[in-house]
Coordinates of C-alpha atoms and ligand atoms in Angstrom, one line a residue:
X1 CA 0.0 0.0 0.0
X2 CA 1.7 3.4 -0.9
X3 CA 0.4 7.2 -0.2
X4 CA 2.1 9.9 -1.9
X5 CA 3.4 12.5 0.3
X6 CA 4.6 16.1 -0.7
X7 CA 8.0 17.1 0.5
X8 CA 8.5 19.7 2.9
X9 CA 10.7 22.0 0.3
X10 CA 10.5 20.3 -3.1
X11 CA 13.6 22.4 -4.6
X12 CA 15.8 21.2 -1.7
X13 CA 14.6 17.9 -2.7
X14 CA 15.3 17.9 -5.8
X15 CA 19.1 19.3 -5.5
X16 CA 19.9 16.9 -2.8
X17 CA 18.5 14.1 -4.7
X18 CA 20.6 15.3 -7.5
X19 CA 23.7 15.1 -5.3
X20 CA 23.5 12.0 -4.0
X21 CA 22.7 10.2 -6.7
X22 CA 25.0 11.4 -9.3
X23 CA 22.9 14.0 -11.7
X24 CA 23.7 17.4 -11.0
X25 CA 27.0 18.4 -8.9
X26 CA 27.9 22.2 -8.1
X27 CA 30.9 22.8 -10.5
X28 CA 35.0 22.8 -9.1
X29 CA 32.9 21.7 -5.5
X30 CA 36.1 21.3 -4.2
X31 CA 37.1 24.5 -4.3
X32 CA 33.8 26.3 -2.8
X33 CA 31.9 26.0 -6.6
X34 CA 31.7 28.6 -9.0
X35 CA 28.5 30.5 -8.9
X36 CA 26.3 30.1 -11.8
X37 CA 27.8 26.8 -13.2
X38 CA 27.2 22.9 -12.7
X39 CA 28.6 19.8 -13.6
X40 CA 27.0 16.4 -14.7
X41 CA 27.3 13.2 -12.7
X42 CA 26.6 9.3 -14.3
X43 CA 23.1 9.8 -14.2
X44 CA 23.1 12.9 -15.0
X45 CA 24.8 12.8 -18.3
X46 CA 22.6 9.9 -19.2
X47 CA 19.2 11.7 -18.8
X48 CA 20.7 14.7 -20.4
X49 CA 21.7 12.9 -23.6
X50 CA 18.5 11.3 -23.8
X51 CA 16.3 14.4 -23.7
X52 CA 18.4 15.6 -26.3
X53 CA 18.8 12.3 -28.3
X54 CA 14.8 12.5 -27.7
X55 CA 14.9 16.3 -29.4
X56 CA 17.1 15.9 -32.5
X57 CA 14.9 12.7 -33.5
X58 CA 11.6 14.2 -33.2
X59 CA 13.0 17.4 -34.8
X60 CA 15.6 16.7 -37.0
X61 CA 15.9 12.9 -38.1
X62 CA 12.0 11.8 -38.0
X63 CA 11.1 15.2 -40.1
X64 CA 11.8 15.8 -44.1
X65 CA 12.2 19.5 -43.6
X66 CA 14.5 19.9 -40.8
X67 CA 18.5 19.3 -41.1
X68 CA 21.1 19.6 -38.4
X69 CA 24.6 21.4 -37.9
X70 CA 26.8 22.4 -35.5
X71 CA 28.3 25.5 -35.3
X72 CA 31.8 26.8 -33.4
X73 CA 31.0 28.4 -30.1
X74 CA 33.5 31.3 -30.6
X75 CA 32.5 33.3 -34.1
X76 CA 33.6 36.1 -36.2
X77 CA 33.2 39.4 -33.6
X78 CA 31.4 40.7 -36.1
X79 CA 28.4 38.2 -35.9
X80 CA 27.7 39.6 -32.8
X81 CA 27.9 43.1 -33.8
X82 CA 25.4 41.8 -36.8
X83 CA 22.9 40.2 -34.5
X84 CA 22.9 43.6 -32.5
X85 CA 24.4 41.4 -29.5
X86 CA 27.7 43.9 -29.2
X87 CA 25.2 46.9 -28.8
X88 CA 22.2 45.5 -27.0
X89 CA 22.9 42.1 -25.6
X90 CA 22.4 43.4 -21.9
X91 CA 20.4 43.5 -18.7
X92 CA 19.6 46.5 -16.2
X93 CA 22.1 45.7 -13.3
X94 CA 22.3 47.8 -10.0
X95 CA 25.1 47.9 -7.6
X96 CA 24.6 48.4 -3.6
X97 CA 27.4 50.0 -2.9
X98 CA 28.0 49.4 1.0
X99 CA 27.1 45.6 0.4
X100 CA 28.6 45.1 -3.3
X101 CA 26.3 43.1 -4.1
X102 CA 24.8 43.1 -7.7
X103 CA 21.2 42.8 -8.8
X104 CA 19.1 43.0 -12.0
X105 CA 17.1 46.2 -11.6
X106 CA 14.1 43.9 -13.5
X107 CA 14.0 41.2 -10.8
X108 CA 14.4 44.0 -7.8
X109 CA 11.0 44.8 -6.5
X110 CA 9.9 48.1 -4.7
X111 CA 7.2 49.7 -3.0
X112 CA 5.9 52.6 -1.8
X113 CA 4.6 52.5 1.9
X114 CA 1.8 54.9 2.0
X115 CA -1.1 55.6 4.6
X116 CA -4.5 55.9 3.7
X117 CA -5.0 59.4 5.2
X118 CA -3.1 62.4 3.9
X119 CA -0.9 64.0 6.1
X120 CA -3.1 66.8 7.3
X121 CA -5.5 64.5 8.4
X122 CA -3.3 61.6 9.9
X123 CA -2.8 61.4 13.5
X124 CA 0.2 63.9 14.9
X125 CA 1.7 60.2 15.9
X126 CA 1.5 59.0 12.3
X127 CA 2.2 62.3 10.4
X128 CA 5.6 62.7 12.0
X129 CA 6.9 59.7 10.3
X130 CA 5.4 60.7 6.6
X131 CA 7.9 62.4 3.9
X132 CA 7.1 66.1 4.2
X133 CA 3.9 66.9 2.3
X134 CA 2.7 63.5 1.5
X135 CA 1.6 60.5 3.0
X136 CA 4.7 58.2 2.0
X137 CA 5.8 56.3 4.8
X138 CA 9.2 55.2 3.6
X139 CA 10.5 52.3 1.0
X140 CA 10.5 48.6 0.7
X141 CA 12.1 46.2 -1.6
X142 CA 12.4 42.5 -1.8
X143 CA 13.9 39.8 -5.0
X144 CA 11.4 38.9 -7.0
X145 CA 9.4 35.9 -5.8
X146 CA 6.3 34.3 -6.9
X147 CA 4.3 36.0 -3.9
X148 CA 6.0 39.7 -4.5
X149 CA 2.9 41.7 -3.5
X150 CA 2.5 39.8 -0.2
X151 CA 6.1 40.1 0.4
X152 CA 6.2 44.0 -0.2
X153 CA 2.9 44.2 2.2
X154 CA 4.3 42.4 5.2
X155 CA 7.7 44.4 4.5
X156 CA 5.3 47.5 4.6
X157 CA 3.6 46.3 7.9
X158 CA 6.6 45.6 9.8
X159 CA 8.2 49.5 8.8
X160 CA 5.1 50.3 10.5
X161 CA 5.6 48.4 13.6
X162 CA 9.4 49.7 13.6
X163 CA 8.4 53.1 13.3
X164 CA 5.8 53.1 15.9
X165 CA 2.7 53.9 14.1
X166 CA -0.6 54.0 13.9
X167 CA -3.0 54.2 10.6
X168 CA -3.8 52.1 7.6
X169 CA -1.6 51.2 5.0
X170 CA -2.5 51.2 1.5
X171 CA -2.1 47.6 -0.6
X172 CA 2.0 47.8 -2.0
X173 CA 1.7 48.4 -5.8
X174 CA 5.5 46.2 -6.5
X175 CA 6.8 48.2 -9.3
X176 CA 10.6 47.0 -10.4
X177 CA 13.6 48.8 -10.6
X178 CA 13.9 50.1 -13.6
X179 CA 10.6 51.7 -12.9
X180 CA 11.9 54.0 -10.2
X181 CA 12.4 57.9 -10.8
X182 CA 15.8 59.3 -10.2
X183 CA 14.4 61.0 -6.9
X184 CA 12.9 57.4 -6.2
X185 CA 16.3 55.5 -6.5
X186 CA 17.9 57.5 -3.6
X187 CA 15.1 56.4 -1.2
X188 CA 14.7 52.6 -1.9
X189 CA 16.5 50.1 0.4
X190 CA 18.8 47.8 -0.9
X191 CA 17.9 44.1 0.0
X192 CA 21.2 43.4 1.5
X193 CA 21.4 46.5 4.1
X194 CA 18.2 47.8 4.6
X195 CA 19.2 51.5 3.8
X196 CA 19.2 53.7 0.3
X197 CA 22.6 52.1 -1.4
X198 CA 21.6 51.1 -4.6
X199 CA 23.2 52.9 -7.9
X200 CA 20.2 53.5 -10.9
X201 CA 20.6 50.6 -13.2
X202 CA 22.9 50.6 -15.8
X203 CA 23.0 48.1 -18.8
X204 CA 25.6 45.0 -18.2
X205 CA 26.6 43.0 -21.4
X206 CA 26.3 39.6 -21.0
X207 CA 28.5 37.9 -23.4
X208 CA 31.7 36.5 -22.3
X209 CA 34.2 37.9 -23.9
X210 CA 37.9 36.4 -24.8
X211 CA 40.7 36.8 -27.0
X212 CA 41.8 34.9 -29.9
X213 CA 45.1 34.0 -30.6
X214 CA 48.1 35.3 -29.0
X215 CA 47.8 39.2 -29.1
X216 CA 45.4 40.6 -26.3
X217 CA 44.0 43.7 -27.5
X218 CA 41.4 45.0 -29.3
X219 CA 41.6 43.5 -32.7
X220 CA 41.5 40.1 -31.1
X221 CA 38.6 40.3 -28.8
X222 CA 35.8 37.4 -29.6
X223 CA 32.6 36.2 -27.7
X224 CA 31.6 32.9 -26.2
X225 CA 28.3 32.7 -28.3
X226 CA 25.0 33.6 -25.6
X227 CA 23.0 31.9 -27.7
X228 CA 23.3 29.1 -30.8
X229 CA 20.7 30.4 -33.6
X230 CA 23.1 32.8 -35.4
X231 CA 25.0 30.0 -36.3
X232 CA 21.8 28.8 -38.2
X233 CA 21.5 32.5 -39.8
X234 CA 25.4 32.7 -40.3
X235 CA 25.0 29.0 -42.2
X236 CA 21.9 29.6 -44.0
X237 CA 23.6 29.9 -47.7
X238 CA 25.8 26.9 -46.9
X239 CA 23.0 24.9 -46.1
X240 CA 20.7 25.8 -49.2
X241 CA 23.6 25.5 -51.3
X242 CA 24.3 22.1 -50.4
X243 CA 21.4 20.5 -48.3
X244 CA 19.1 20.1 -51.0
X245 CA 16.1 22.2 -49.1
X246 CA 13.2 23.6 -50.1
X247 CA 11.2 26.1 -48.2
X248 CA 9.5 25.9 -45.6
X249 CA 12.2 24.3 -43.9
X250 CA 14.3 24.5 -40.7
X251 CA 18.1 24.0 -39.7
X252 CA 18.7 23.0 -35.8
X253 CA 21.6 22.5 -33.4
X254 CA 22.0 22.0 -29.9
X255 CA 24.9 22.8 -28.3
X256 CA 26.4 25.5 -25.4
X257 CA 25.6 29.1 -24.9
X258 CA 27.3 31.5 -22.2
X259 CA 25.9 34.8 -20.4
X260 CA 27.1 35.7 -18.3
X261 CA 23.8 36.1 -15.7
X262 CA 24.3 39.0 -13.4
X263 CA 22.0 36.7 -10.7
X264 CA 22.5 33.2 -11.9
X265 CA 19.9 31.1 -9.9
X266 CA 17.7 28.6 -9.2
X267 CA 20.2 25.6 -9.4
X268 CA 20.2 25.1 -12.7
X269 CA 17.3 27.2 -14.3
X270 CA 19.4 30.2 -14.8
X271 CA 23.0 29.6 -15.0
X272 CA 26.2 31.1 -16.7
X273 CA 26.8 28.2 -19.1
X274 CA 23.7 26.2 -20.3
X275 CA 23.3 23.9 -23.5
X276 CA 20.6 25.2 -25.6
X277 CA 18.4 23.5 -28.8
X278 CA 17.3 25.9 -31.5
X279 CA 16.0 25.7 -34.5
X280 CA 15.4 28.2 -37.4
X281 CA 12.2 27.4 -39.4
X282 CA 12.6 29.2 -42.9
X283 CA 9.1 30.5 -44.5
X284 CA 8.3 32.5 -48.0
X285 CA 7.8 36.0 -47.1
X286 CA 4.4 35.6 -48.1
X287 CA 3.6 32.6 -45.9
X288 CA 1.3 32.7 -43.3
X289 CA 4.0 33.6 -40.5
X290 CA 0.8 33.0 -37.7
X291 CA 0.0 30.1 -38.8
X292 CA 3.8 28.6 -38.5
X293 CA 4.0 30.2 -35.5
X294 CA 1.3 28.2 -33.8
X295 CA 2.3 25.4 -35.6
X296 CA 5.5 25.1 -33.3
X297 CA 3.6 26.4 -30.0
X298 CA 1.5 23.1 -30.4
X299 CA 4.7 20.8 -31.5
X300 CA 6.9 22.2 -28.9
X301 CA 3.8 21.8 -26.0
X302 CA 2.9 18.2 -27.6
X303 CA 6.8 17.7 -27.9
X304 CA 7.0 18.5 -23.9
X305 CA 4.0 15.9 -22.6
X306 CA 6.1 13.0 -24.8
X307 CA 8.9 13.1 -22.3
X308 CA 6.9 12.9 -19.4
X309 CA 6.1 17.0 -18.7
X310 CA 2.6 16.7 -17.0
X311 CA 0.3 19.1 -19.1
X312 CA -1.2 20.4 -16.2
X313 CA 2.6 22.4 -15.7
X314 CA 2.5 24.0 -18.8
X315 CA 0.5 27.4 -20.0
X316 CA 1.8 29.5 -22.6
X317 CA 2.1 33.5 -22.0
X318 CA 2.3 35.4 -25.3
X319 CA 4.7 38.9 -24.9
X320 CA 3.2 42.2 -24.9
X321 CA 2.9 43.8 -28.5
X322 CA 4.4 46.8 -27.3
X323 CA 7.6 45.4 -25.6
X324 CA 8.3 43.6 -28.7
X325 CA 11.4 44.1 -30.5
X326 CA 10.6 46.4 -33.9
X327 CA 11.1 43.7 -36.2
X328 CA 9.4 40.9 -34.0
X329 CA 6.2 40.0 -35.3
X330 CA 5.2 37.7 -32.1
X331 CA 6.6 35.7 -29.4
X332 CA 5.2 33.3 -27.3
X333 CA 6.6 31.6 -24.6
X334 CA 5.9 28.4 -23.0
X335 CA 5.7 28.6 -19.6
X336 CA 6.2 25.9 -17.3
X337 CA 5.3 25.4 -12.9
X338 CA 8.5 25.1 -11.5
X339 CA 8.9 24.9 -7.9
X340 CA 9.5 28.3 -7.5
X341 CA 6.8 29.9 -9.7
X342 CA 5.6 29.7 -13.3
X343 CA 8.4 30.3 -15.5
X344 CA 10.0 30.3 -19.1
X345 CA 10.9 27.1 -20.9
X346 CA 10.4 27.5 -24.1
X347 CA 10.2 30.9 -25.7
X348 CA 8.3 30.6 -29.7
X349 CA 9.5 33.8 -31.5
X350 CA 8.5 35.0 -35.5
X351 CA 11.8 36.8 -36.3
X352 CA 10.5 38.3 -39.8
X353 CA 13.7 38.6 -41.9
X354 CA 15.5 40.5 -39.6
X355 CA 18.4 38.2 -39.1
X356 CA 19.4 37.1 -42.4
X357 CA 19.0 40.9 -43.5
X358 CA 21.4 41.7 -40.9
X359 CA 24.0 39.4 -41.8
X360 CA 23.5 40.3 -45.8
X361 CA 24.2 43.8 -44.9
X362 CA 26.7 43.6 -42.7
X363 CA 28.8 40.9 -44.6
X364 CA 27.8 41.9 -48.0
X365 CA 26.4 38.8 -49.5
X366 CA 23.1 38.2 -50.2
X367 CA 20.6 36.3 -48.4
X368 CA 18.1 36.0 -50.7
X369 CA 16.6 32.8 -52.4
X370 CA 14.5 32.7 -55.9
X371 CA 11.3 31.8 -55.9
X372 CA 10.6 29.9 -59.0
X373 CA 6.9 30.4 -58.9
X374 CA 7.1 34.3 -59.0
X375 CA 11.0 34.3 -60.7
X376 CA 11.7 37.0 -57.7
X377 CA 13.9 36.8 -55.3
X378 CA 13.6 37.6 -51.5
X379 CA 15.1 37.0 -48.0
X380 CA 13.0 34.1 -46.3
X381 CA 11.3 34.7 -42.6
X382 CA 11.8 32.8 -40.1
X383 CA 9.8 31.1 -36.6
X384 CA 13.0 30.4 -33.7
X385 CA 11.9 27.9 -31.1
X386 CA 14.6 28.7 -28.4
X387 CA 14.8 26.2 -25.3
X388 CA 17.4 25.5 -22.8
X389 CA 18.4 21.3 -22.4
X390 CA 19.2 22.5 -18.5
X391 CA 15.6 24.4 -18.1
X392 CA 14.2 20.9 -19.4
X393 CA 16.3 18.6 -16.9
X394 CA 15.0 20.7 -13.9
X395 CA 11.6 20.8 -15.0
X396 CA 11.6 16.8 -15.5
X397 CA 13.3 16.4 -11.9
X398 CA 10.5 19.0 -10.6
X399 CA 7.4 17.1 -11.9
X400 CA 8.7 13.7 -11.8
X401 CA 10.2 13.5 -8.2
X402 CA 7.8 12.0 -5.6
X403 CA 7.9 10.5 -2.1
X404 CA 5.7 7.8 -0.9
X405 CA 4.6 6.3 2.4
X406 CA 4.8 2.9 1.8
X407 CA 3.5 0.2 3.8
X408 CA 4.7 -3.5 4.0
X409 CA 3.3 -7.0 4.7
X410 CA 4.8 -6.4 8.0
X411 CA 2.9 -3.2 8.6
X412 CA 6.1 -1.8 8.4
X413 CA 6.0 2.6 7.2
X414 CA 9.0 3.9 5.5
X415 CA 9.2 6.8 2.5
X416 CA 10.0 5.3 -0.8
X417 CA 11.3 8.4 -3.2
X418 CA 10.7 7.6 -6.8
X419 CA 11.4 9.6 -9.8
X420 CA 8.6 9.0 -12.3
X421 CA 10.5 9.2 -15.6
X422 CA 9.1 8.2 -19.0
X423 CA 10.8 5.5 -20.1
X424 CA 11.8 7.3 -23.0
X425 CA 14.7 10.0 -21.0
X426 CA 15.6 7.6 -17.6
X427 CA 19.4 7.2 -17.6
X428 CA 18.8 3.2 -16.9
X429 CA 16.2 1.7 -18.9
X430 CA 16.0 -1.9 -16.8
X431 CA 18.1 -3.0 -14.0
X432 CA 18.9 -6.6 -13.9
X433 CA 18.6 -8.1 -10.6
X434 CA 20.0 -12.1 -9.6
X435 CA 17.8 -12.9 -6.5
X436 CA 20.9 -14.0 -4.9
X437 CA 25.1 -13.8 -6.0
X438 CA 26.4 -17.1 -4.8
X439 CA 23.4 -19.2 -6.6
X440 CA 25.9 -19.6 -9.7
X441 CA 22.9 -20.6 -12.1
X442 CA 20.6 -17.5 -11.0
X443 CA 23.8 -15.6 -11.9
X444 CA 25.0 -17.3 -15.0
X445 CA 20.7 -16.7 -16.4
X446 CA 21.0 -13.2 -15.0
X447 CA 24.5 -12.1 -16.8
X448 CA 23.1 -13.8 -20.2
X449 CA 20.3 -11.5 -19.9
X450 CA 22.1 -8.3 -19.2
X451 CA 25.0 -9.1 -21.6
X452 CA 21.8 -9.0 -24.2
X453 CA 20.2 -6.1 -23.0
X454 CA 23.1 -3.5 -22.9
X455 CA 23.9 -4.1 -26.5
X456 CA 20.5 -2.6 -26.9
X457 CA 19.6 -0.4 -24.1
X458 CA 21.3 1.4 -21.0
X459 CA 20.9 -1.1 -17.9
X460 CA 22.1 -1.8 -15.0
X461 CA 23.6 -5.3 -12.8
X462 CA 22.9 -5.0 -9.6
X463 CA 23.3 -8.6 -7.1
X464 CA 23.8 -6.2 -3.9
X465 CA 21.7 -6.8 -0.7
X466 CA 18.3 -7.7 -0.7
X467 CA 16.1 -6.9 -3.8
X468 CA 13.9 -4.4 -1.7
X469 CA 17.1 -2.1 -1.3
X470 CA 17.9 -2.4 -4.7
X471 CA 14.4 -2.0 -5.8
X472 CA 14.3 1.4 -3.9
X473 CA 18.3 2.5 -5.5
X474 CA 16.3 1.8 -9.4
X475 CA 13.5 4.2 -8.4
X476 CA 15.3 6.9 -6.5
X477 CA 17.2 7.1 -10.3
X478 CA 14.0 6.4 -12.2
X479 CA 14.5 2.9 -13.2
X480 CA 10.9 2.1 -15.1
X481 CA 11.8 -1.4 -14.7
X482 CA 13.6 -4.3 -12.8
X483 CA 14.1 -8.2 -13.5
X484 CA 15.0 -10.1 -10.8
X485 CA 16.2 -13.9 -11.8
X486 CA 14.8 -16.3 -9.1
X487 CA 14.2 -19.6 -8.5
X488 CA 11.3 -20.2 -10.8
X489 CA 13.2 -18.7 -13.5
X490 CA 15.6 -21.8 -13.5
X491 CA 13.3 -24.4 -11.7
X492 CA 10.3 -23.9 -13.7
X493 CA 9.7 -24.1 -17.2
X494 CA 9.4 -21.1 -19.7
X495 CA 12.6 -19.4 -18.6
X496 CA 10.3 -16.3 -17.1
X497 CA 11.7 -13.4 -15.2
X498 CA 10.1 -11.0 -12.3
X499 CA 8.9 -7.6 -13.8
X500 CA 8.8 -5.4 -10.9
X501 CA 7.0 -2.1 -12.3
X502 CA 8.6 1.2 -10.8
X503 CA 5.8 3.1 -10.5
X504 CA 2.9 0.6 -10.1
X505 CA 5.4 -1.5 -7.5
X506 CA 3.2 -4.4 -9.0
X507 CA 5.5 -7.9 -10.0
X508 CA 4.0 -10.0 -12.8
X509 CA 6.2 -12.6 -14.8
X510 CA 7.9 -11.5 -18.4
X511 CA 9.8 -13.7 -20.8
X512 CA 12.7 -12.4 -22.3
X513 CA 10.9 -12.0 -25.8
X514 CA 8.4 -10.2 -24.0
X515 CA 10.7 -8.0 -22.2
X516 CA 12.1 -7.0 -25.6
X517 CA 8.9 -6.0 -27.2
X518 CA 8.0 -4.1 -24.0
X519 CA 11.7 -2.0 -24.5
X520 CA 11.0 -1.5 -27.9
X521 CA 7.4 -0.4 -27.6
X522 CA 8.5 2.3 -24.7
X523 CA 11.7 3.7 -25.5
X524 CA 12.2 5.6 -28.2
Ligands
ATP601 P1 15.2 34.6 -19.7 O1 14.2 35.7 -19.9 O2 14.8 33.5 -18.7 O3 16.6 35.2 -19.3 P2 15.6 34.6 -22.5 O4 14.2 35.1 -22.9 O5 16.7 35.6 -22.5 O6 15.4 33.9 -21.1 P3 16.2 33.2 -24.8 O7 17.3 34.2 -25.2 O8 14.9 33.3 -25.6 O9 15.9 33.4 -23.3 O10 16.8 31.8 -24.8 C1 16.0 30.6 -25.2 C2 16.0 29.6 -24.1 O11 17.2 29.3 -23.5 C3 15.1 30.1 -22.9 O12 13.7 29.8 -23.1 C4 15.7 29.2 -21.8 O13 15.0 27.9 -21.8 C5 17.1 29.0 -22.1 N1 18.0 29.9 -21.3 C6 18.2 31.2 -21.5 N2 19.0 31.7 -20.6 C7 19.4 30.7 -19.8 C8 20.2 30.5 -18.7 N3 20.9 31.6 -18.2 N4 20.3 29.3 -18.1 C9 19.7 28.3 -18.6 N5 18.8 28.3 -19.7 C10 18.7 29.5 -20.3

């Protein structure tokens, strides 16, 4: 019998589960980390390759009208001055300058504390607290957090308490702070003193920037790419010239981008070197650019619930008009319920021509393909979906992690954690269990069997102490399924094994025929 219990603090969970069983370490640990970057254990590496694996199928090798590259991660400078990266490729950071610590003015959140009297009528108790001729109390700020206005509000009552006061507040209207007035900037608290320190934001580049080949100065200075698509607008000619395409039709990579995030966190949701997969789908300029954009909002949600994401996670927010950039024609972004509020995953953007323009004009060779229909030429559109392979991982730990109360024959009550992977990403596919290791002919069936499977599939031999431990190791790393060899199997006739279902718990005898057709029904 088994109830499913939620954990205390799911993100803690999740990175300690992560830890201790090999998917996710902090990077150079040894040496205190290095903020904003992670490294990959066993089972990490495996569940990342197969979400990618599971990616470059579906988009590249199972479609006719999608090819792949891979593109260098350091470019021509001038790409990035192309791309309007050089000039533009920044957030709004602020410094405090007693704490030194550095924020993004978007994700700082401020308030006015006001009173609902004015100051004439407020009590002489209340009124010598207000700002001279208004009924500001004072300033609060607080990091952005799913529950920013309640945050700001009980910030606002407790300045009240310190202060002494009587009166009613007004409900906090969180602005960010790259909303604030110059006056306004002087009076708003920085989150790590308490008192007016913060500098008015200033825009931070966030490419990495290096130096290529021995001379270090100016004419030499590259960029770690932040992102992989201009590889795909940099290509674009290549690939038409020589990948027999045809419009519409996309080119993808996946690979690493840098930025370097002026507040990397949220383990790995926001970090300083991720691994993204893009893909640039090429349309005729008078193509219905709407109706390819929603196109790839449905394949990228339907994409998402293949691998496991439950669609109960996922909602899609679709940018402002007005905060678009000028050539953008629409972006939507699939949002997804992390732990720690509903964020970006995927973001769905209609580009127009703008890139390939860019590039034409800033490299002096043309972009433009004929049209044999209309015997014009013209620079194709394009629709970019953009999503990060870490962003994925996390959301897949997130919704898949669980913890059970499970109760024995015995009566006995322990927690079973179990991630609930599809079999189509879990680093292990079937673990391959001998009831007992001195039984040589339970061990001689059970080595047969794995020596088979591995050719085929990512498994695991495990002969270890007693198969309820080592049914509990398989679901901690999302094991869909163990066989244990037992008695039966070599008493008995039919040469059957024990499937022991992860998720389920329920055991039902398999033959090895029928374990293969269950493998290659599930994972691919
Ligand atoms: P955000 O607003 O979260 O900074 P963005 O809109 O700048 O993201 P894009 O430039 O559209 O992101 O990048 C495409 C995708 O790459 C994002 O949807 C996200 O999944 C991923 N991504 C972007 N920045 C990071 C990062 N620092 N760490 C991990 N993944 C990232």
């Amino acid at each position: 019998m088994s109830t499913q219990t939620e954990p205390a603090n799911l993100m803690e969970a999740i990175v300690s589960l992560a830890k201790r069983r090999g998917f996710v370490f902090q990077s150079s640990e040894i040496y205190g980390g290095l903020n904003g970057f992670f490294d990959y254990g066993p089972m990490g590496v495996e569940l990342k390759k197969n979400l990618r694996d599971c990616w470059w199928n579906d988009m590249v090798r199972r479609r006719d009208d999608i090819v792949g590259i891979e593109t260098s991660i350091i470019m021509h400078p001038k790409v990035w001055e192309a791309s309007g990266h050089v000039a533009g490729f920044s957030d709004p950071l602020v410094d405090c300058k007693v704490s030194k610590t550095r924020y993004r003015a978007d994700q700082l959140f401020w308030a006015k504390v006001e009173f609902g009297t004015n100051t004439t009528s407020a009590p002489d108790a209340v009124a010598a607290h207000l700002n001279a001729n208004d009924n500001v109390l004072g300033y609060v700020s607080a990091l952005e957090d799913e529950n920013i206005t309640a945050t700001l509000q009980s910030a606002a009552e407790g300045m009240k308490r310190k202060k002494h006061v009587q009166g009613i507040l007004l409900p906090v209207q969180p602005r960010d702070f790259t909303e604030a007035t110059a006056d306004e900037v002087t009076q708003i608290p920085s989150p790590a003193t308490g008192n007016p320190d913060l500098t008015p934001p200033r825009a931070f580049n966030m490419m990495f920037q290096t130096n290529v080949g021995a001379m270090t100065d100016a004419s030499s200075v590259a960029y770690l790419r932040p992102e992989t698509a201009q590889g795909m607008f940099v290509d674009f000619k290549n690939v038409v010239d020589t990948g027999r395409v045809k419009l519409p039709f996309g080119i993808a990579q996946t690979g690493k981008s840098f930025r370097n995030e002026i507040t990397p966190r949220n383990f790995i949701f926001r970090s300083r070197e991720f691994e993204q997969m893009e893909m640039e789908f090429f349309i005729h300029e008078d193509d219905d650019w709407a109706k390819w954009h929603r196109y790839w909002i449905n394949w990228c949600k339907d994409w998402l619930l293949s691998i496991g994401l439950p669609a109960s996670h996922i909602s899609e927010y679709d940018h402002l008009k007005e905060k678009l950039a000028f050539y953008s024609k629409g972006t939507t972004d699939i949002m997804f319920k992390f732990p720690f509020g509903v964020q970006e995953l995927w973001g769905i953007a209609a580009r127009g021509n703008y890139d390939l323009t860019q590039h034409a004009n800033a490299s002096g060779k043309s972009q433009e393909i004929f049209d044999e229909a209309t015997k014009k030429k013209f620079v194709p559109h394009v629709i970019e979906p953009a999503v990060g392979l870490d962003r994925i991982f996390l959301a897949v730990l997130a919704s898949c992690y669980a913890e059970e109360q499970v109760t024995d024959e015995k009566g006995n009550t322990e927690t079973r954690t179990v991630l609930r992977l599809s079999p189509r990403i879990a680093p292990v596919k079937v673990a391959v269990l001998p009831l007992l290791k001195n039984k040589e002919q339970l061990v001689a069936r059970a080595q047969a069997l794995y020596t088979k499977l591995k050719r085929k599939y990512p498994c695991f031999y495990d002969d270890s102490g007693a198969v309820g431990r080592r049914y509990r190791r398989q679901d901690e790393i999302g094991t869909p399924w163990c066989v244990t060899i037992d008695f039966d199997t070599i008493e008995k006739e039919g040469d059957t094994f024990t499937l022991r279902e992860r998720d389920s718990m329920t055991q039902k005898r398999i033959t090895e025929t029928e374990l293969f057709a269950l493998l290659e029904e599930q994972v691919y």
